Amino acid sequence: MAKIVITGGTGLVGKRLTEMLVDKNHEVVILSRNPSSKNEFKWDLSTKELDEKALKNSDYIIHLAGAGIADERWSEERKKVIIDSRVQSANFLFDKIKELKIDLKGFISASGVGFYGAITSDKIFKETDKAGNDFLADVCIKWEQAAQQFSTKNIPVTILRTGIVLAEKGGALDKMKTPIISPLGSGKQYLPWIHIDDLCEQYISAVEGSLIGVFNAAAPEHHTSVSFSKALAKSIKRPFIGICVPAFMLKLLFGELAIILLEGSRISAKKVTDTNFKFKFPTLKKALEDFN
């Protein structure tokens, strides 16, 4: 049994991960700006406040905290919030770990497949491929650099570059369940995706020792906007219309943020499967069936 501190523990992934870790008899502590449960402890980046009891005797930190990428249009102010919420929080934790002399067994951080850039290409991106050069790539580069500083204290670091997380309630899938299902933009862009339980199992594998390093957290089956939309429509028994929602409409609605809807490439899952990790939901059909 390990003591695991989670930032962003009240979010979509954090809640499910907490349940699954507790089921495996791990102790979970959540850092929250508004603690309301006995396993939640106060932290506030704006005031540099952290209840140090949360970190005492901790074995792992799982860093999920970060302002939602798709929650608001990307003004310059919003872009700063997106980066700072990830980077400054990791820096704050690093300083506290040093100050309190916490002997962590591992620091495990979220990142995104946006690391490779918001582009549509024939390439299947592996962990060794270079970063993109747009805003999302910049977010992920800085996010990962903040996590990697823990390795300077001989703390093993694991980073999961995550695709679209599919869950029964909340997250991207809820927003996709429109009365009529249509692909977006060209329809040819890929949507790297992962079932929330498979993602959480990867975090658990990092805690239990078999995942150390940088890994793509995306299912091995690839889907374009068209094929994903067809599968979703069939699964929830809603009409599918093959006429794509025009790119200009999405750009009017979402501004620069629309790029995450309009571009996407395939992401390789080979590195994680080579560790003998087994996806419970390797196909979209199986993942969607789990939610019905």
CSV table of C-alpha atoms in Angstrom, one decimal:
chain,number,residue,atom,x,y,z
A,1,MET,CA,0.0,0.0,0.0
A,2,ALA,CA,1.3,3.5,-0.9
A,3,LYS,CA,0.3,6.9,0.2
A,4,ILE,CA,-0.5,8.9,-3.0
A,5,VAL,CA,-1.1,12.7,-3.1
A,6,ILE,CA,-3.3,13.8,-6.1
A,7,THR,CA,-3.6,17.3,-7.4
A,8,GLY,CA,-6.7,17.9,-9.5
A,9,GLY,CA,-8.3,15.0,-7.6
A,10,THR,CA,-11.8,16.4,-7.8
A,11,GLY,CA,-11.8,16.5,-11.6
A,12,LEU,CA,-13.0,13.8,-14.1
A,13,VAL,CA,-9.9,11.7,-14.0
A,14,GLY,CA,-9.0,12.4,-10.4
A,15,LYS,CA,-12.3,11.2,-9.0
A,16,ARG,CA,-12.2,7.9,-10.9
A,17,LEU,CA,-8.5,7.4,-10.2
A,18,THR,CA,-9.1,7.9,-6.5
A,19,GLU,CA,-11.8,5.2,-6.5
A,20,MET,CA,-9.6,2.7,-8.3
A,21,LEU,CA,-6.6,3.4,-6.1
A,22,VAL,CA,-8.6,3.0,-2.9
A,23,ASP,CA,-10.0,-0.3,-4.4
A,24,LYS,CA,-6.4,-1.5,-4.5
A,25,ASN,CA,-5.9,-0.5,-0.8
A,26,HIS,CA,-3.8,2.6,-1.5
A,27,GLU,CA,-4.2,5.7,0.7
A,28,VAL,CA,-5.2,8.7,-1.3
A,29,VAL,CA,-4.8,12.3,-0.3
A,30,ILE,CA,-6.3,15.1,-2.4
A,31,LEU,CA,-5.0,18.7,-2.6
A,32,SER,CA,-7.9,21.0,-3.0
A,33,ARG,CA,-8.5,24.8,-2.8
A,34,ASN,CA,-11.8,24.0,-1.0
A,35,PRO,CA,-11.3,20.8,1.0
A,36,SER,CA,-14.6,19.2,2.0
A,37,SER,CA,-13.7,15.5,2.8
A,38,LYS,CA,-11.4,14.0,5.4
A,39,ASN,CA,-8.9,13.0,2.8
A,40,GLU,CA,-8.8,16.5,1.2
A,41,PHE,CA,-6.2,19.1,2.3
A,42,LYS,CA,-5.9,22.8,1.6
A,43,TRP,CA,-3.6,24.1,-1.1
A,44,ASP,CA,-3.7,27.5,-2.8
A,45,LEU,CA,-1.1,28.6,-5.4
A,46,SER,CA,-2.2,32.2,-5.2
A,47,THR,CA,-1.2,32.4,-1.6
A,48,LYS,CA,1.5,29.7,-1.6
A,49,GLU,CA,-0.5,27.8,1.0
A,50,LEU,CA,-0.3,24.1,1.5
A,51,ASP,CA,-1.3,21.9,4.4
A,52,GLU,CA,2.0,20.1,5.0
A,53,LYS,CA,0.2,17.2,6.7
A,54,ALA,CA,-0.9,16.1,3.2
A,55,LEU,CA,2.7,15.5,2.1
A,56,LYS,CA,3.9,13.8,5.3
A,57,ASN,CA,5.0,10.2,4.6
A,58,SER,CA,3.8,10.4,1.0
A,59,ASP,CA,5.1,7.9,-1.5
A,60,TYR,CA,3.9,9.4,-4.8
A,61,ILE,CA,2.4,12.6,-6.2
A,62,ILE,CA,0.1,12.4,-9.2
A,63,HIS,CA,-0.1,15.8,-10.8
A,64,LEU,CA,-3.4,16.2,-12.6
A,65,ALA,CA,-4.1,19.9,-11.8
A,66,GLY,CA,-4.5,22.4,-14.6
A,67,ALA,CA,-7.1,24.8,-16.0
A,68,GLY,CA,-9.3,23.2,-18.7
A,69,ILE,CA,-7.8,23.5,-22.2
A,70,ALA,CA,-11.2,23.7,-23.9
A,71,ASP,CA,-13.2,25.5,-21.2
A,72,GLU,CA,-12.8,29.0,-22.6
A,73,ARG,CA,-11.6,30.8,-25.7
A,74,TRP,CA,-7.8,31.3,-25.8
A,75,SER,CA,-7.2,34.9,-25.0
A,76,GLU,CA,-3.6,35.8,-24.0
A,77,GLU,CA,-4.8,35.9,-20.4
A,78,ARG,CA,-6.4,32.5,-20.7
A,79,LYS,CA,-3.3,31.0,-22.3
A,80,LYS,CA,-1.2,32.2,-19.3
A,81,VAL,CA,-3.7,30.6,-16.9
A,82,ILE,CA,-3.5,27.3,-18.8
A,83,ILE,CA,0.3,27.2,-18.6
A,84,ASP,CA,0.7,28.6,-15.0
A,85,SER,CA,-1.9,26.3,-13.5
A,86,ARG,CA,0.2,23.3,-14.6
A,87,VAL,CA,3.8,24.7,-14.4
A,88,GLN,CA,3.6,26.8,-11.3
A,89,SER,CA,1.8,24.1,-9.4
A,90,ALA,CA,4.5,21.6,-10.2
A,91,ASN,CA,7.2,24.1,-9.2
A,92,PHE,CA,5.4,24.7,-5.9
A,93,LEU,CA,5.2,21.0,-5.2
A,94,PHE,CA,8.9,20.6,-6.1
A,95,ASP,CA,9.9,23.4,-3.7
A,96,LYS,CA,7.8,21.9,-0.9
A,97,ILE,CA,9.2,18.4,-1.4
A,98,LYS,CA,12.7,19.9,-1.1
A,99,GLU,CA,11.8,22.0,1.9
A,100,LEU,CA,10.1,19.1,3.8
A,101,LYS,CA,12.7,16.6,2.7
A,102,ILE,CA,10.0,14.2,1.4
A,103,ASP,CA,11.5,11.0,0.1
A,104,LEU,CA,9.2,10.4,-2.9
A,105,LYS,CA,9.2,7.1,-4.7
A,106,GLY,CA,7.8,8.8,-7.8
A,107,PHE,CA,6.3,11.9,-9.4
A,108,ILE,CA,3.6,11.1,-12.0
A,109,SER,CA,2.3,13.9,-14.2
A,110,ALA,CA,-0.4,14.3,-16.9
A,111,SER,CA,0.5,15.8,-20.2
A,112,GLY,CA,-1.2,15.8,-23.6
A,113,VAL,CA,-0.9,14.4,-27.0
A,114,GLY,CA,-0.9,18.0,-28.0
A,115,PHE,CA,2.9,17.7,-27.3
A,116,TYR,CA,3.3,16.7,-31.0
A,117,GLY,CA,1.3,19.7,-32.2
A,118,ALA,CA,-2.2,20.2,-33.5
A,119,ILE,CA,-1.7,18.8,-37.0
A,120,THR,CA,-3.2,16.2,-39.2
A,121,SER,CA,-0.6,14.0,-40.9
A,122,ASP,CA,0.2,10.5,-42.0
A,123,LYS,CA,2.7,10.1,-39.2
A,124,ILE,CA,2.0,7.9,-36.2
A,125,PHE,CA,3.6,9.8,-33.3
A,126,LYS,CA,5.9,8.0,-30.9
A,127,GLU,CA,7.3,9.2,-27.6
A,128,THR,CA,10.7,9.9,-29.2
A,129,ASP,CA,9.2,12.3,-31.8
A,130,LYS,CA,9.9,16.0,-31.4
A,131,ALA,CA,7.5,18.5,-30.0
A,132,GLY,CA,5.2,20.6,-32.2
A,133,ASN,CA,5.6,24.4,-32.4
A,134,ASP,CA,2.1,25.7,-31.6
A,135,PHE,CA,0.4,26.8,-28.3
A,136,LEU,CA,-0.7,23.3,-27.2
A,137,ALA,CA,2.8,21.9,-27.8
A,138,ASP,CA,4.3,24.8,-25.8
A,139,VAL,CA,1.9,24.0,-22.9
A,140,CYS,CA,3.0,20.4,-22.9
A,141,ILE,CA,6.7,21.1,-23.2
A,142,LYS,CA,6.6,23.5,-20.2
A,143,TRP,CA,4.3,21.0,-18.3
A,144,GLU,CA,6.8,18.2,-18.8
A,145,GLN,CA,9.8,20.3,-18.0
A,146,ALA,CA,8.2,21.2,-14.7
A,147,ALA,CA,7.6,17.5,-14.0
A,148,GLN,CA,11.1,16.4,-15.0
A,149,GLN,CA,12.8,18.6,-12.4
A,150,PHE,CA,11.9,16.0,-9.8
A,151,SER,CA,14.4,13.7,-11.5
A,152,THR,CA,17.2,16.0,-10.3
A,153,LYS,CA,16.4,14.7,-6.8
A,154,ASN,CA,16.6,11.1,-8.0
A,155,ILE,CA,12.8,10.8,-8.0
A,156,PRO,CA,11.5,8.6,-10.8
A,157,VAL,CA,9.2,10.6,-13.2
A,158,THR,CA,6.4,9.3,-15.3
A,159,ILE,CA,4.5,11.4,-17.8
A,160,LEU,CA,1.3,10.3,-19.6
A,161,ARG,CA,0.6,12.2,-22.8
A,162,THR,CA,-3.1,11.8,-22.8
A,163,GLY,CA,-5.6,11.8,-25.6
A,164,ILE,CA,-9.4,12.5,-25.4
A,165,VAL,CA,-10.6,10.8,-22.2
A,166,LEU,CA,-13.9,9.0,-22.7
A,167,ALA,CA,-16.1,8.7,-19.6
A,168,GLU,CA,-19.7,7.8,-19.0
A,169,LYS,CA,-20.5,11.2,-17.6
A,170,GLY,CA,-18.6,14.5,-18.0
A,171,GLY,CA,-15.7,15.3,-20.3
A,172,ALA,CA,-15.5,15.4,-24.1
A,173,LEU,CA,-18.0,12.5,-24.8
A,174,ASP,CA,-20.9,14.4,-23.2
A,175,LYS,CA,-20.3,17.3,-25.5
A,176,MET,CA,-20.2,15.1,-28.5
A,177,LYS,CA,-23.6,13.6,-27.8
A,178,THR,CA,-25.5,16.2,-29.9
A,179,PRO,CA,-29.0,15.4,-31.2
A,180,ILE,CA,-27.5,14.8,-34.6
A,181,ILE,CA,-24.0,13.4,-34.8
A,182,SER,CA,-21.7,15.0,-37.5
A,183,PRO,CA,-18.0,15.0,-38.1
A,184,LEU,CA,-16.1,18.2,-37.8
A,185,GLY,CA,-14.0,20.2,-40.4
A,186,SER,CA,-12.5,17.9,-43.0
A,187,GLY,CA,-13.5,14.8,-41.0
A,188,LYS,CA,-10.1,13.4,-41.8
A,189,GLN,CA,-8.4,14.5,-38.7
A,190,TYR,CA,-7.7,11.8,-36.1
A,191,LEU,CA,-9.1,11.7,-32.5
A,192,PRO,CA,-6.6,10.0,-30.2
A,193,TRP,CA,-8.8,8.7,-27.4
A,194,ILE,CA,-8.6,6.5,-24.2
A,195,HIS,CA,-11.2,5.0,-21.9
A,196,ILE,CA,-11.0,6.6,-18.5
A,197,ASP,CA,-10.4,3.2,-16.8
A,198,ASP,CA,-7.5,2.4,-19.1
A,199,LEU,CA,-6.0,5.8,-18.3
A,200,CYS,CA,-6.4,5.3,-14.6
A,201,GLU,CA,-4.8,1.8,-14.9
A,202,GLN,CA,-1.8,3.4,-16.5
A,203,TYR,CA,-1.5,5.8,-13.5
A,204,ILE,CA,-1.8,2.8,-11.2
A,205,SER,CA,0.9,1.0,-13.2
A,206,ALA,CA,3.2,4.0,-12.6
A,207,VAL,CA,2.5,3.8,-8.8
A,208,GLU,CA,3.0,0.0,-8.8
A,209,GLY,CA,6.3,0.2,-10.6
A,210,SER,CA,6.0,-0.9,-14.2
A,211,LEU,CA,5.7,2.5,-15.9
A,212,ILE,CA,8.6,4.9,-15.5
A,213,GLY,CA,9.3,7.5,-18.3
A,214,VAL,CA,7.2,9.2,-20.9
A,215,PHE,CA,4.3,7.3,-22.4
A,216,ASN,CA,1.5,8.0,-24.8
A,217,ALA,CA,-1.9,7.4,-23.1
A,218,ALA,CA,-4.1,6.7,-26.1
A,219,ALA,CA,-5.9,3.5,-27.2
A,220,PRO,CA,-4.3,1.4,-29.9
A,221,GLU,CA,-7.2,1.8,-32.3
A,222,HIS,CA,-7.2,4.9,-34.5
A,223,HIS,CA,-10.3,6.9,-35.5
A,224,THR,CA,-10.9,9.9,-37.7
A,225,SER,CA,-13.6,12.4,-36.9
A,226,VAL,CA,-15.8,10.6,-39.5
A,227,SER,CA,-15.3,7.1,-38.1
A,228,PHE,CA,-15.6,8.2,-34.5
A,229,SER,CA,-18.8,10.1,-35.2
A,230,LYS,CA,-20.3,7.1,-37.0
A,231,ALA,CA,-19.4,4.8,-34.1
A,232,LEU,CA,-20.8,7.2,-31.5
A,233,ALA,CA,-24.1,7.7,-33.4
A,234,LYS,CA,-24.6,4.0,-33.7
A,235,SER,CA,-23.8,3.4,-30.0
A,236,ILE,CA,-26.2,6.0,-28.7
A,237,LYS,CA,-28.8,5.4,-31.4
A,238,ARG,CA,-28.8,8.9,-32.8
A,239,PRO,CA,-28.8,10.0,-36.5
A,240,PHE,CA,-25.5,10.4,-38.2
A,241,ILE,CA,-25.1,13.0,-41.0
A,242,GLY,CA,-21.9,12.7,-43.0
A,243,ILE,CA,-21.9,16.4,-43.9
A,244,CYS,CA,-19.1,17.9,-41.8
A,245,VAL,CA,-19.5,20.9,-39.6
A,246,PRO,CA,-17.6,23.6,-41.6
A,247,ALA,CA,-14.2,24.7,-40.1
A,248,PHE,CA,-15.1,28.4,-40.5
A,249,MET,CA,-18.1,27.9,-38.2
A,250,LEU,CA,-16.0,26.3,-35.5
A,251,LYS,CA,-13.4,29.1,-35.8
A,252,LEU,CA,-16.2,31.7,-35.4
A,253,LEU,CA,-17.5,29.9,-32.3
A,254,PHE,CA,-14.2,29.0,-30.6
A,255,GLY,CA,-11.5,31.2,-32.1
A,256,GLU,CA,-8.0,29.7,-32.0
A,257,LEU,CA,-9.2,27.0,-29.7
A,258,ALA,CA,-11.0,25.4,-32.7
A,259,ILE,CA,-7.7,23.9,-33.8
A,260,ILE,CA,-8.1,21.1,-31.3
A,261,LEU,CA,-11.3,20.1,-33.0
A,262,LEU,CA,-10.0,20.5,-36.6
A,263,GLU,CA,-6.6,18.8,-36.4
A,264,GLY,CA,-5.2,15.6,-35.0
A,265,SER,CA,-2.9,12.7,-35.9
A,266,ARG,CA,-2.5,9.1,-34.9
A,267,ILE,CA,-0.7,8.4,-31.6
A,268,SER,CA,1.3,5.2,-31.0
A,269,ALA,CA,0.4,3.0,-28.0
A,270,LYS,CA,3.3,0.6,-28.7
A,271,LYS,CA,5.6,1.7,-26.0
A,272,VAL,CA,3.0,1.2,-23.2
A,273,THR,CA,1.8,-2.2,-24.6
A,274,ASP,CA,5.5,-3.3,-24.8
A,275,THR,CA,5.5,-3.1,-21.0
A,276,ASN,CA,2.8,-5.8,-21.0
A,277,PHE,CA,0.1,-3.2,-20.2
A,278,LYS,CA,-3.2,-4.6,-21.4
A,279,PHE,CA,-6.0,-2.2,-22.5
A,280,LYS,CA,-9.3,-3.3,-21.2
A,281,PHE,CA,-10.9,-1.2,-23.9
A,282,PRO,CA,-8.7,-1.4,-27.0
A,283,THR,CA,-11.5,-0.6,-29.4
A,284,LEU,CA,-13.9,2.3,-29.6
A,285,LYS,CA,-16.8,-0.1,-30.0
A,286,LYS,CA,-15.9,-1.8,-26.7
A,287,ALA,CA,-15.3,1.5,-24.9
A,288,LEU,CA,-18.7,3.0,-26.0
A,289,GLU,CA,-20.5,-0.2,-25.1
A,290,ASP,CA,-19.2,0.1,-21.6
A,291,PHE,CA,-21.1,3.4,-21.2
A,292,ASN,CA,-24.5,2.0,-22.4
